[in-house]
Structures are given as C-alpha cells and as structure tokens.
Short mmCIF file of C-alpha atoms and ligand atoms in Angstrom, two decimals:
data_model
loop_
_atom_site.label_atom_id
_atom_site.label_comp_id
_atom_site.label_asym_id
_atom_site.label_seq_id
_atom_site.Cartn_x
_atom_site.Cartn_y
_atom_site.Cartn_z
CA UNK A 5 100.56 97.46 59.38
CA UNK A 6 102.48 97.99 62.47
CA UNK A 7 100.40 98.98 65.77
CA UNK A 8 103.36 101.37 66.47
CA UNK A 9 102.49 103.21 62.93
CA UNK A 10 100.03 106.21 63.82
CA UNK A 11 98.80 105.03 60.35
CA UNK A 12 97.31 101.90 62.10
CA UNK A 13 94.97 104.12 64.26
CA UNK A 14 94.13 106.74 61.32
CA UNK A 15 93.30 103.68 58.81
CA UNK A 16 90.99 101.91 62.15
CA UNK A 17 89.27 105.62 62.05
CA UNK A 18 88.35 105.75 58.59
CA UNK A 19 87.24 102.24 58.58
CA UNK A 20 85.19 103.16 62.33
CA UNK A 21 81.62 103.80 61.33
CA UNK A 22 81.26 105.80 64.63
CA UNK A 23 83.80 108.31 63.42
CA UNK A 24 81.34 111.10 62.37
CA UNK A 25 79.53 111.24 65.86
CA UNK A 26 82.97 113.10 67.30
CA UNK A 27 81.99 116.15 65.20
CA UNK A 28 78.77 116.07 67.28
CA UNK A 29 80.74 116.38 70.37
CA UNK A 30 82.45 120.59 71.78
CA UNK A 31 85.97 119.73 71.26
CA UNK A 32 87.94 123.24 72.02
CA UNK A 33 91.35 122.12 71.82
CA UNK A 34 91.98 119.66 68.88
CA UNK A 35 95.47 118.63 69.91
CA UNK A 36 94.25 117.25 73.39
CA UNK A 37 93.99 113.88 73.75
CA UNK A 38 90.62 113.41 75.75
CA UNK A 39 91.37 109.59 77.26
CA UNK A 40 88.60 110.29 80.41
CA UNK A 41 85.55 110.37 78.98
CA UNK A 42 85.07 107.28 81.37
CA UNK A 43 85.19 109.72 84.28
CA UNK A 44 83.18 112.24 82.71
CA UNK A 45 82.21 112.56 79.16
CA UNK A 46 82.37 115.45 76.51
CA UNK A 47 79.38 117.99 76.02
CA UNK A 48 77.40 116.91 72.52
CA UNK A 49 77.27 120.18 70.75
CA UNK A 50 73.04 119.00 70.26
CA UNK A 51 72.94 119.18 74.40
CA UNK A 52 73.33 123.18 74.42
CA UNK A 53 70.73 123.81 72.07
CA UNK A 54 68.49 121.25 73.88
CA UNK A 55 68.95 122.92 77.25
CA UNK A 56 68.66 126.60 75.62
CA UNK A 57 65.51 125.58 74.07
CA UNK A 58 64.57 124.10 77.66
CA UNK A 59 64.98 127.49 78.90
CA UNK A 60 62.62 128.90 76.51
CA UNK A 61 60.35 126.13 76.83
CA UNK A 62 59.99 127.54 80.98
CA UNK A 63 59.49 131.02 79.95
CA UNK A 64 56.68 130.31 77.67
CA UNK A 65 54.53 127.55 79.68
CA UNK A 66 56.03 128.18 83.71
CA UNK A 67 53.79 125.96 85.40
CA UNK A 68 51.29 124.86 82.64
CA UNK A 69 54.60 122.95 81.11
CA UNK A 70 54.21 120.80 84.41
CA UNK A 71 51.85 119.09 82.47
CA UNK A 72 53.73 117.24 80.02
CA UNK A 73 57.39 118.08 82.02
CA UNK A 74 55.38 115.60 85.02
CA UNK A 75 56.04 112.24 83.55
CA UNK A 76 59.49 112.74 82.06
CA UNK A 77 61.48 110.40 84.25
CA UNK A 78 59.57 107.60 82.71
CA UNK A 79 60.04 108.16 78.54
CA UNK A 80 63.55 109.31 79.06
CA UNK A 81 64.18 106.27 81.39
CA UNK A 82 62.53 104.09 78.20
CA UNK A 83 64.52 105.83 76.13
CA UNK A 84 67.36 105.02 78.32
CA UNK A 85 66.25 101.26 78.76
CA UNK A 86 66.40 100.53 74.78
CA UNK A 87 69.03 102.49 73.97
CA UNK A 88 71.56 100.97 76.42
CA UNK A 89 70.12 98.58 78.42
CA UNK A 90 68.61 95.99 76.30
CA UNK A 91 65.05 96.96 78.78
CA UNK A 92 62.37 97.44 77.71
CA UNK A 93 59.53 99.60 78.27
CA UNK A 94 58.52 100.84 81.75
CA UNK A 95 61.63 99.55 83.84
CA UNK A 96 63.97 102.23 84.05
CA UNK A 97 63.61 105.74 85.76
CA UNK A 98 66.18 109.00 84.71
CA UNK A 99 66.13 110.49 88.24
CA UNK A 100 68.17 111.50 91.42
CA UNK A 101 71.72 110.16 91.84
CA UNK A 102 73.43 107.03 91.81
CA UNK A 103 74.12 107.00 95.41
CA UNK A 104 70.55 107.79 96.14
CA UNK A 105 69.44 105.37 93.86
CA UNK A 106 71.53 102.73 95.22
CA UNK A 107 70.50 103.28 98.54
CA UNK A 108 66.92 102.75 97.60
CA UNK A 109 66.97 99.88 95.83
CA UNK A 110 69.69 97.91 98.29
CA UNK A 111 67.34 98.52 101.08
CA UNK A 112 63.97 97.60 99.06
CA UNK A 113 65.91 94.33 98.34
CA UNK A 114 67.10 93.84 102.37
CA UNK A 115 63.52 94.45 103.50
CA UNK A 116 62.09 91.92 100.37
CA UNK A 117 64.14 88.83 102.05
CA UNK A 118 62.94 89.29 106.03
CA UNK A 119 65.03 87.04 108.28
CA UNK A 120 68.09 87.29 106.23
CA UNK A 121 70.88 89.34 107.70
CA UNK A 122 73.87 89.46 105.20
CA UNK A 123 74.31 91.88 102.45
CA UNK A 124 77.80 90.89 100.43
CA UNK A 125 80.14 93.49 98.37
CA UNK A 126 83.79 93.41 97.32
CA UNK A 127 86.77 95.66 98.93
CA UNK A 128 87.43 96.64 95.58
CA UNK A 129 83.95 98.51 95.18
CA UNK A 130 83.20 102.29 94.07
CA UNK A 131 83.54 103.96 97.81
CA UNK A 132 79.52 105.67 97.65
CA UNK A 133 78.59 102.30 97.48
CA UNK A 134 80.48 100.52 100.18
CA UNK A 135 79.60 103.39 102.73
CA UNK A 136 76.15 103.24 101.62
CA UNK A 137 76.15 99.93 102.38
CA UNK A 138 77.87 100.27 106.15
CA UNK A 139 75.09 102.48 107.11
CA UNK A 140 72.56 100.07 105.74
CA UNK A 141 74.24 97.96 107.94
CA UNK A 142 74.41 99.78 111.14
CA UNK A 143 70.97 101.37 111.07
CA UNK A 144 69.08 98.03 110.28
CA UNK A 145 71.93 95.53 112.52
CA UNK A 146 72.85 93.53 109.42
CA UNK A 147 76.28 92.04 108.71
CA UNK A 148 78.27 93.72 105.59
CA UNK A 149 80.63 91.06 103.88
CA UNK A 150 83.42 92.36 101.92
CA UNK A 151 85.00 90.27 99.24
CA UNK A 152 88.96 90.24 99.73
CA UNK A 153 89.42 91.42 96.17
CA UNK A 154 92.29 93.94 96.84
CA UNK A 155 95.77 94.21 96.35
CA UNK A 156 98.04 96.35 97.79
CA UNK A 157 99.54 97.36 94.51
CA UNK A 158 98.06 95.72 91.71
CA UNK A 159 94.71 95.10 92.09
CA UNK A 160 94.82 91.74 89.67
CA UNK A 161 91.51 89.82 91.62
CA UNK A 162 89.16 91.96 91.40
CA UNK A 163 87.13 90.50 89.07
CA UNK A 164 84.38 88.76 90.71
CA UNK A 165 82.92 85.19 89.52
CA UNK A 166 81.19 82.65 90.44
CA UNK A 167 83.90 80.63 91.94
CA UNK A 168 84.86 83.84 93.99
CA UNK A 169 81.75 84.27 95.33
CA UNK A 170 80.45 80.79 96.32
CA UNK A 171 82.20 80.53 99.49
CA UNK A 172 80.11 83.93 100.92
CA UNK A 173 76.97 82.45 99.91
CA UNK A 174 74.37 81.17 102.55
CA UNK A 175 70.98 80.86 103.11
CA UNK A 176 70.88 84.22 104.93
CA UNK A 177 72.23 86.24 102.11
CA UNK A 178 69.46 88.57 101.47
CA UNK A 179 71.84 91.05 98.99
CA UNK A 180 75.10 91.19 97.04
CA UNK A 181 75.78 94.02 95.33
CA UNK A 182 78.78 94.55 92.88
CA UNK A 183 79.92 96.78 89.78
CA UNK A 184 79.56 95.45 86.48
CA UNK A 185 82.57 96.79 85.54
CA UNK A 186 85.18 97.57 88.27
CA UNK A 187 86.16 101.40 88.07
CA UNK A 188 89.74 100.56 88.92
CA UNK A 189 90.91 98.50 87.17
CA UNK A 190 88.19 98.16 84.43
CA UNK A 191 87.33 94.33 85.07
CA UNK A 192 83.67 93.33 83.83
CA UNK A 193 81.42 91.21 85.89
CA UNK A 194 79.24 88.24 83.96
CA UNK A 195 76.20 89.51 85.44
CA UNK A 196 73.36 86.42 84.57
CA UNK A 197 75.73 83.85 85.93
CA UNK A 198 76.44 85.81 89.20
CA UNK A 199 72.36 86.97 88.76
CA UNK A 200 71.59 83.21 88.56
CA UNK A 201 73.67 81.96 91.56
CA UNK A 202 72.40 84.71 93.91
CA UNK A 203 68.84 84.00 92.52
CA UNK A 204 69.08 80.21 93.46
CA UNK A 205 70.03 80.60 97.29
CA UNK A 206 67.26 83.08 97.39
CA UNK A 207 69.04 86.49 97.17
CA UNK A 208 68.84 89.45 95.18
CA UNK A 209 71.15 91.44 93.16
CA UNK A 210 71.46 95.20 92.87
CA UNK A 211 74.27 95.72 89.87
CA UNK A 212 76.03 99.15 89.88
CA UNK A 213 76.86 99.48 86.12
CA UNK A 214 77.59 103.64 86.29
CA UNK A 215 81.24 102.33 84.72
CA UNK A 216 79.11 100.50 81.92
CA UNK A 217 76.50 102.08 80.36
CA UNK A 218 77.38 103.35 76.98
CA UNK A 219 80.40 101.79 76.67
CA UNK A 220 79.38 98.09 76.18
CA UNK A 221 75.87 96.05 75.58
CA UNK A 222 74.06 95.34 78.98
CA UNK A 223 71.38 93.27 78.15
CA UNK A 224 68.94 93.66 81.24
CA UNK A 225 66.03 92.02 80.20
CA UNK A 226 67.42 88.69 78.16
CA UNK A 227 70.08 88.19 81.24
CA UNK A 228 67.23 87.84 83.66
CA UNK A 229 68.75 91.05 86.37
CA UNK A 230 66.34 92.71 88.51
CA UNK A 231 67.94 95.63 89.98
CA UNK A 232 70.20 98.07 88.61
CA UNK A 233 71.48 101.56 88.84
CA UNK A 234 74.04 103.72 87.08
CA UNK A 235 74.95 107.33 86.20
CA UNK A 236 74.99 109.14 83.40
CA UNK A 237 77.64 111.49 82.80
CA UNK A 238 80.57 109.31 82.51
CA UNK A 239 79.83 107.27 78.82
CA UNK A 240 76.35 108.59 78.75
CA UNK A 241 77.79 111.87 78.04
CA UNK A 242 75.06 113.92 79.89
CA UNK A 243 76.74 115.97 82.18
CA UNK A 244 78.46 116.80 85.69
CA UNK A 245 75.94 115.64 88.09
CA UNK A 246 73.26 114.60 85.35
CA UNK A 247 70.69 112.56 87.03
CA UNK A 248 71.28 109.01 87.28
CA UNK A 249 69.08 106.12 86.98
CA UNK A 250 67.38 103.04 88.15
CA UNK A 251 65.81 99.43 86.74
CA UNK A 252 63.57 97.41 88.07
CA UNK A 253 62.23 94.31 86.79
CA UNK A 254 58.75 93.94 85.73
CA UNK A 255 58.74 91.07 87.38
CA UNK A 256 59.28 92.52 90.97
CA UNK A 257 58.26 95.74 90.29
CA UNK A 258 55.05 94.76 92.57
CA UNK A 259 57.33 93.32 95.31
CA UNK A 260 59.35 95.98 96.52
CA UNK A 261 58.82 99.08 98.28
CA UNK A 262 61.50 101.95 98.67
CA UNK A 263 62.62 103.44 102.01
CA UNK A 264 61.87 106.88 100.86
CA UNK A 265 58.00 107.20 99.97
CA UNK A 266 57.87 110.22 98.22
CA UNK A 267 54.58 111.29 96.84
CA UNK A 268 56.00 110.91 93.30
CA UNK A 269 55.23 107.48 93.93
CA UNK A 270 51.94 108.10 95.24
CA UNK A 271 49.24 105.88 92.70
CA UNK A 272 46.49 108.79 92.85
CA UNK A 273 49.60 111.85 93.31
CA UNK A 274 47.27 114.80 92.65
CA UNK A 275 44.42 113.92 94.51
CA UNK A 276 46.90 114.32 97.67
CA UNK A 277 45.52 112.01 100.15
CA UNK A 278 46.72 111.15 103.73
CA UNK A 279 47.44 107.79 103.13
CA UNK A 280 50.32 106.45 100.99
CA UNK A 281 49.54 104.27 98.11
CA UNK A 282 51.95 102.95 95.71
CA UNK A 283 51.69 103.19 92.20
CA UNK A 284 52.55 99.37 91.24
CA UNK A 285 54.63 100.42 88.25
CA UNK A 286 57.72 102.15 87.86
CA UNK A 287 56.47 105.05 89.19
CA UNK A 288 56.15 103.77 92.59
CA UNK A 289 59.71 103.91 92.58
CA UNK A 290 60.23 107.77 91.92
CA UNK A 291 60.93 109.70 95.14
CA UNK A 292 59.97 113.49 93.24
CA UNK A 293 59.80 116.22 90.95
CA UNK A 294 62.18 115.51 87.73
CA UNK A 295 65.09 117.82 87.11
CA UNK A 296 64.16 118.95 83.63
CA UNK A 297 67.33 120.56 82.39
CA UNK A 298 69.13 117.63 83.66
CA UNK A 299 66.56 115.16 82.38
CA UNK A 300 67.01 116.97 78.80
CA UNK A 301 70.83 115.95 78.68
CA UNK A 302 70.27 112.62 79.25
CA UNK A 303 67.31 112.33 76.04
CA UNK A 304 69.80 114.65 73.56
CA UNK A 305 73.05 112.12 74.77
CA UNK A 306 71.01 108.38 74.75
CA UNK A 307 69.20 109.80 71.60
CA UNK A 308 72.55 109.50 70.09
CA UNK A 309 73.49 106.14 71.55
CA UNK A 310 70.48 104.56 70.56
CA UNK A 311 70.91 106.01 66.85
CA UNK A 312 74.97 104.56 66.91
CA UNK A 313 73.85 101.32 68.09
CA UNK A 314 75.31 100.21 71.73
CA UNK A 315 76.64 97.21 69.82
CA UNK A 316 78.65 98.82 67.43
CA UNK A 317 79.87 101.26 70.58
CA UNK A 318 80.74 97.98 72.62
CA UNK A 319 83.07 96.82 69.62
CA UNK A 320 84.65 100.33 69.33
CA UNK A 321 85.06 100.09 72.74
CA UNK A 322 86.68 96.64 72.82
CA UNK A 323 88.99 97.70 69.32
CA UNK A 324 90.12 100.69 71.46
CA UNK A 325 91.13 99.29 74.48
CA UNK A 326 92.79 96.34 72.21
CA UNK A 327 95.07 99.17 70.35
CA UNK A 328 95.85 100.61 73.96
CA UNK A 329 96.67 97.10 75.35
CA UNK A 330 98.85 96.25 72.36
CA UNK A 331 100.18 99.90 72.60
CA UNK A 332 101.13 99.06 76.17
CA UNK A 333 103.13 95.84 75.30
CA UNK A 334 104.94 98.14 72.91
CA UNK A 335 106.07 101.22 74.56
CA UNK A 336 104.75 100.89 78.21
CA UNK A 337 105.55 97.38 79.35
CA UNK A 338 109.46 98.09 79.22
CA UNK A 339 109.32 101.34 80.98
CA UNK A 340 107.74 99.91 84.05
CA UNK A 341 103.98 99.88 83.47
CA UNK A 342 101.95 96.84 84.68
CA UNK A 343 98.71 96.07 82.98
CA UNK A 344 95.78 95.70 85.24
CA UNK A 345 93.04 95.01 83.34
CA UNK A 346 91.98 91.42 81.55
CA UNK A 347 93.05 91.13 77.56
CA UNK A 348 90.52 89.13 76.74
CA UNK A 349 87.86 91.94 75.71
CA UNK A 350 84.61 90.50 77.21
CA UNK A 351 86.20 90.83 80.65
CA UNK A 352 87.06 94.63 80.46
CA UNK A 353 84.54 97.58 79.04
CA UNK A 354 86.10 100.97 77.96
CA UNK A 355 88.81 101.62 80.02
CA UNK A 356 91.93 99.93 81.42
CA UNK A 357 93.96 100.34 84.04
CA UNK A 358 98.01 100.68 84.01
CA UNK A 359 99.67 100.60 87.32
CA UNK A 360 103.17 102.51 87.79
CA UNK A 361 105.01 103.55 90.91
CA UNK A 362 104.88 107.15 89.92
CA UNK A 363 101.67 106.79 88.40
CA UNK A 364 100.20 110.05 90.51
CA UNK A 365 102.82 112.25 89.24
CA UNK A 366 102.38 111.10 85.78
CA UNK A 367 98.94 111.62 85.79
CA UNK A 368 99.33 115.11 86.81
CA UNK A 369 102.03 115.52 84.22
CA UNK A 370 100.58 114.13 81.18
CA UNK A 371 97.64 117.20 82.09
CA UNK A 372 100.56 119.86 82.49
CA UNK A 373 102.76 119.12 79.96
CA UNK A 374 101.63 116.52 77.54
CA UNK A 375 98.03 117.67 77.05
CA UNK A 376 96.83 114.11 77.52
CA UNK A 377 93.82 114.01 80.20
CA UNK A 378 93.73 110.59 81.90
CA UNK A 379 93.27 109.90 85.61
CA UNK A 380 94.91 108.78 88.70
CA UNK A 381 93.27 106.29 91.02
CA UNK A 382 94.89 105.11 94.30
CA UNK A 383 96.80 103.14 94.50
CA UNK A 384 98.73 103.20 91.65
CA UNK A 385 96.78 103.37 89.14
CA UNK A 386 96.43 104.99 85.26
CA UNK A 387 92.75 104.53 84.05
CA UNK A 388 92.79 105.31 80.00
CA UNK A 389 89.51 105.65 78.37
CA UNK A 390 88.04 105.00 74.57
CA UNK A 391 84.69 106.62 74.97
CA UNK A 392 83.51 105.07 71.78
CA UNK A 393 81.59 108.26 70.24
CA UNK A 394 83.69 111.16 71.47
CA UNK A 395 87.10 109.74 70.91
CA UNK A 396 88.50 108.97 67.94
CA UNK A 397 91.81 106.03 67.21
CA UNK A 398 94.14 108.68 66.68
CA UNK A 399 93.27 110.74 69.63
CA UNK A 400 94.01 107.63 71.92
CA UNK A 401 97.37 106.96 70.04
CA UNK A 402 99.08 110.34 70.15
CA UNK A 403 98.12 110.38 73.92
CA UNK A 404 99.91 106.82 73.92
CA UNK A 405 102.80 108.05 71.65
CA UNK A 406 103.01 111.38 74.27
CA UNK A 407 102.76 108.90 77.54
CA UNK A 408 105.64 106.79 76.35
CA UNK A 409 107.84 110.13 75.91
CA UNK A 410 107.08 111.65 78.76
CA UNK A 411 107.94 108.30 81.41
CA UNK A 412 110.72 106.93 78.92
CA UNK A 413 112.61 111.11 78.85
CA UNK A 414 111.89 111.34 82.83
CA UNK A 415 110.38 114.43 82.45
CA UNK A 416 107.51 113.88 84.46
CA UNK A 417 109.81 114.33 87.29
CA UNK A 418 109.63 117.78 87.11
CA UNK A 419 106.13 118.38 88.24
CA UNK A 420 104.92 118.30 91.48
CA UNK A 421 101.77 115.44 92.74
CA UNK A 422 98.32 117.34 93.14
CA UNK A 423 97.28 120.48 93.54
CA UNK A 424 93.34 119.21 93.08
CA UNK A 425 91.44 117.70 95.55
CA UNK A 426 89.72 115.70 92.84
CA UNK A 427 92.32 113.46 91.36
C1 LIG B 513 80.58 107.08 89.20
C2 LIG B 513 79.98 106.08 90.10
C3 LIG B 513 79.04 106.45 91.07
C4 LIG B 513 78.71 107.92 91.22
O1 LIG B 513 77.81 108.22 92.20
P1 LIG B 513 77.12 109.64 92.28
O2 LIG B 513 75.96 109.40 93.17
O3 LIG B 513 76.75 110.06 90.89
O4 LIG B 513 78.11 110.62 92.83
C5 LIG B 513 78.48 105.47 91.85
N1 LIG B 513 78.84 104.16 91.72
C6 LIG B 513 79.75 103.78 90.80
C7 LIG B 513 80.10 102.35 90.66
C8 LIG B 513 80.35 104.73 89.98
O5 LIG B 513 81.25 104.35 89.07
#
C-alpha cells in the first residue's frame, strides 16, 4: 500500500496498539487535526475527574491534608522518573517551572566547578534558557559560549555532537547546557556521548529535555546524565503551566547546593530553625510548597505513560514522523517545502520541522481555514507533531492531505499573518 492512500494511515492505526488511549483524551471537534500536541498536549478526560476530586479532597481535610499533600513532589517525581525517564527512585522532583528549574540547577553546577569560568550553549537553544544563562553570566562574571548552530533560513546544523562541540571544550568549562531535542527543528541530541565528553574535561551537563519527555525513551540512569529538567505539558499532557521538573543524580545529589535555599529543602523543615541545613536527598533540592492541583495532572497524565510503555510511545513516535516525512516527499517537497529535520529516526523525537517562505501565513491558515493546528516558529518554520497517545495516523494524514491543498490551490493567500501574540 501506497503512503498517499489514507488507507495506509487507517491500516497503521488498527495495527497501533496505542490507538485506544485517544479515547482517553477531550477531543471536541473530531474533524480537527490536532498536529501540536508537542507545544501543548490534549486534556486526558481521567485529569478532570482527578482535579475535581482534588477539590473535594481540600474541602474535606483543609490543612490536615498537608499531611500526606507535604511530600508529593517526591512520589509523583518517582512516578515521573520510571515512567519516562528510565530513573529511578528518589531523583526526580514534579515542581516549579522549567525556567526556574533550569536556573537552579545551571548555577548549582557553575558553583560545583570553582575556578572555571565558561558555561557553553548553542544559538539554536529554547530562548528561557539562553537568557537564563546571560544573567548567570553577568551576575557571577562568567563567559557564555554560544554554539554557531543557526541558519538564517534553514536551520540544517543544529544538531549538536561530539565533533561540534570539541573545539569549545577546555579545561575551564565548568557547564554546557543543550536540548535533547531541538524545539525547532526537532533534532535529538545523543546525550551519554556528549554526557561522557563533558564528564572527561571535568564539566557538567544540565540537559533540557521539555521537547522529549513522553515522546521518546530517555534513559537517565543507564546513560550515566546527572542533571536534567523538562516540562510537562507539552507530551506529558498535564497542562498549561503544569509544574515542571528536575533530576539529579544520586550520585551528586550530596554535591550540589541550589541558589535558592528554600526551607522545603530544609533537613529538619518543621522544627524551623535559624540555620539552614540541607536535606542530602532530593529534597534538598525543592525550593517550596507543591502545587497540588497541578501536581495531580502530572500523576493522572505519567500514570498513563507509564501504563503505554515510553517504548512503545517512542516507536509511535518515530512511525509517525516517518509517515509525515514520506508524506512530505510526496505532496510537500514539490510545492516548495524544505525538510528540516534528520530522516534517520534516532536523530529526531516527535515532531519535525518544514521550512517554507510563507510558512507564517500558512500556519495561520491551516488554523482558519483548514482546521489543522500546527505551529509557526521563526524563521520559517512548520513544526508538525505525532503526540503518540493523543493522535491517531489518520488524524496526522488528513492534516497532511489538507496542508498539501491549501499551499498547492494558493489559498492561503487570502489570510492575513497573526493576529496572536503567541504564534
Ligand atoms: C517548553 C520549553 C521550556 C518552557 O519553559 P517554562 O519555564 O515552562 O515556560 C523551557 N525549555 C525548553 C527547551 C522548552 O522546550
């Protein structure tokens, strides 16, 4: 059967073994194809009930609950940690933001290596963390580094390796930081060789993976990484501003101390003494009181990542983006698309990345008239999303099929760019 036959994608669907968690998921308009679940992921239906019962849960115990709601960041972080991180217990927190967390950890790791003044990222970086990382720079006089991984138009070199990162490398690199996968153009990072090289000129890595989690298999622990972070709304499915997390190794857990000592971290926390004290576990790296509502998104989303399996999700995920590519050699390629994104699947996660001329106002057109919800990223750039629970084949196909009328007709021409602030 022919890629081009929207039989192809029905017959991958009923051979998917993923395909009943899409009924778990609010979809309120079945014809709309749903490609940025990458961005931000659909509601499960099992989240609403989970927060409602939340609610009642408050009412009953108000601040009696406190007792059991006290710990939560940890379990749910576990929870977290098995279900998509290959971590295992008592590594991973659920709590704050990404940015937050990122700051944290990047600055535990600069003060860890003393003397050294370098911290290296690449151009092509999610923007919270490069400005993160300026002011890291100009508060504690340390020299940022930026990779030259950016194109003007097509953002082809982004994806960092060994052999691109060698040159930077010195003996006063205290931190590189990159994504594991690129949020542009969807290129994946091998994080234990990159892990490894950093480790053996005495630097630390702090991995971003908020474009990773749920979408492919992460491996934490058996790749030897000591610091992460990541969100949890985009494939984690948990919500607009759910609260992200962090992981930190075991085996430098003892090592590092956060710039924000908040008394969440405290070792004795209730007995509310003048002196700070970190608790030399995980906890020691939790800033403050949990967000519970938020907290119960993440456990009813990751509950239903860990029961899928994150590596049958990371081989949806690479089947999906396969269809699109070959989709895009189809229909896209001769209408003036350029593919952006690697097609060899263990160097891209769940998205991909077309780059077009007009790609802003065909973004913007493909949500007006097409009903096919993708995004725009500057410059350039299409990102199209298999978000392997929440989307089925066929859903990615008509919003292909729809994508390839709409350019090859020229009727995207008729709507004007924006209108949002958030493209
Ligand atoms: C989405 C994303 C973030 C988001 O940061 P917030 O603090 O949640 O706003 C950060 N870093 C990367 C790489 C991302 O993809």
């Amino acid at each position: 059967m022919n890629v081009t036959d929207r039989a192809y994608a029905l017959e991958l669907d009923r051979n998917d073994p993923l395909a009943h968690f899409k009924s778990q998921f609010v979809v309120t308009d079945p014809q709309m194809c749903y490609l940025d679940g990458n961005s931000l992921g659909r509601i499960p239906k099992a989240t609403i009930s989970a927060v409602n019962d939340f609610m009642s849960e408050w009412g009953a115990e108000v601040v009696t609950g406190w007792s059991h709601w006290v710990d939560e960041a940890q379990p749910t972080g576990d929870l977290l940690g098995v279900a998509a991180l290959g971590a295992a217990a008592g590594q991973v927190l659920v709590c704050d933001t990404t940015s937050v967390n990122f700051y944290q950890l990047c600055l535990a790791a600069v003060h860890a290596r003393p003397g050294r003044k370098t911290i290296i990222t690449d151009a092509a970086n999610f923007p919270t963390d490069r400005y993160i990382l300026d002011g890291i720079a100009k508060q504690f006089g340390l020299k940022l580094v930026l990779i030259q991984n950016e194109d003007s138009v097509v953002a082809t070199h982004e994806r960092i390796t060994t052999e691109v990162l060698a040159p930077y490398l010195n003996d006063d690199v205290a931190l590189v930081t990159l994504q594991v996968i690129q949020y542009r153009s969807g290129a994946r990072t091998d994080i234990k060789s990159i892990t490894d090289q950093v480790r053996a000129i005495g630097g630390l890595v702090v991995w971003d993976a908020s474009h990773a989690v749920g979408a492919i298999e992460l491996n934490l622990d058996a790749n030897g990484v000591d610091l992460c972070v990541g969100c949890t709304y985009k494939y984690g499915n948990s919500g607009p501003g759910s609260p992200a997390w962090l992981y930190v190794s075991k085996k430098i857990q003892k090592e590092l101390q956060v710039p924000i000592q908040g008394w969440f971290a405290q070792d004795a926390q209730f007995e509310m003494g003048p002196v700070f004290e970190r608790a030399q576990n995980i906890r020691g790296f939790q800033i403050a009181s949990p967000s519970l509502i938020g907290i119960r998104c993440v456990q009813t989303a990751f509950s239903m990542i860990k029961e899928a399996g994150i590596d049958a999700i990371a081989t949806k995920a690479a089947v999906g983006t396969q269809m699109m590519i070959d989709l895009f050699d189809a229909w896209l390629a001769p209408l003036g698309f350029v593919l952006n994104t690697s097609r060899d699947a263990k160097e891209r996660g769940g998205h991909i990345s077309l780059v077009h001329p007009d790609a802003a106002q065909i973004c913007v057109a493909l949500r007006e008239i097409s009903n096919v919800i993708p995004d725009y990223r500057t410059p350039k750039s299409i990102r199209l999303a298999i978000s392997p629970l929440a989307t089925s084949f066929v859903e990615v196909w008509d919003g292909f099929a729809r994508m390839r009328d709409l350019v090859a007709t020229g009727q995207y021409k008729t709507i004007k760019e924006g209108g949002s602030r958030v493209t």
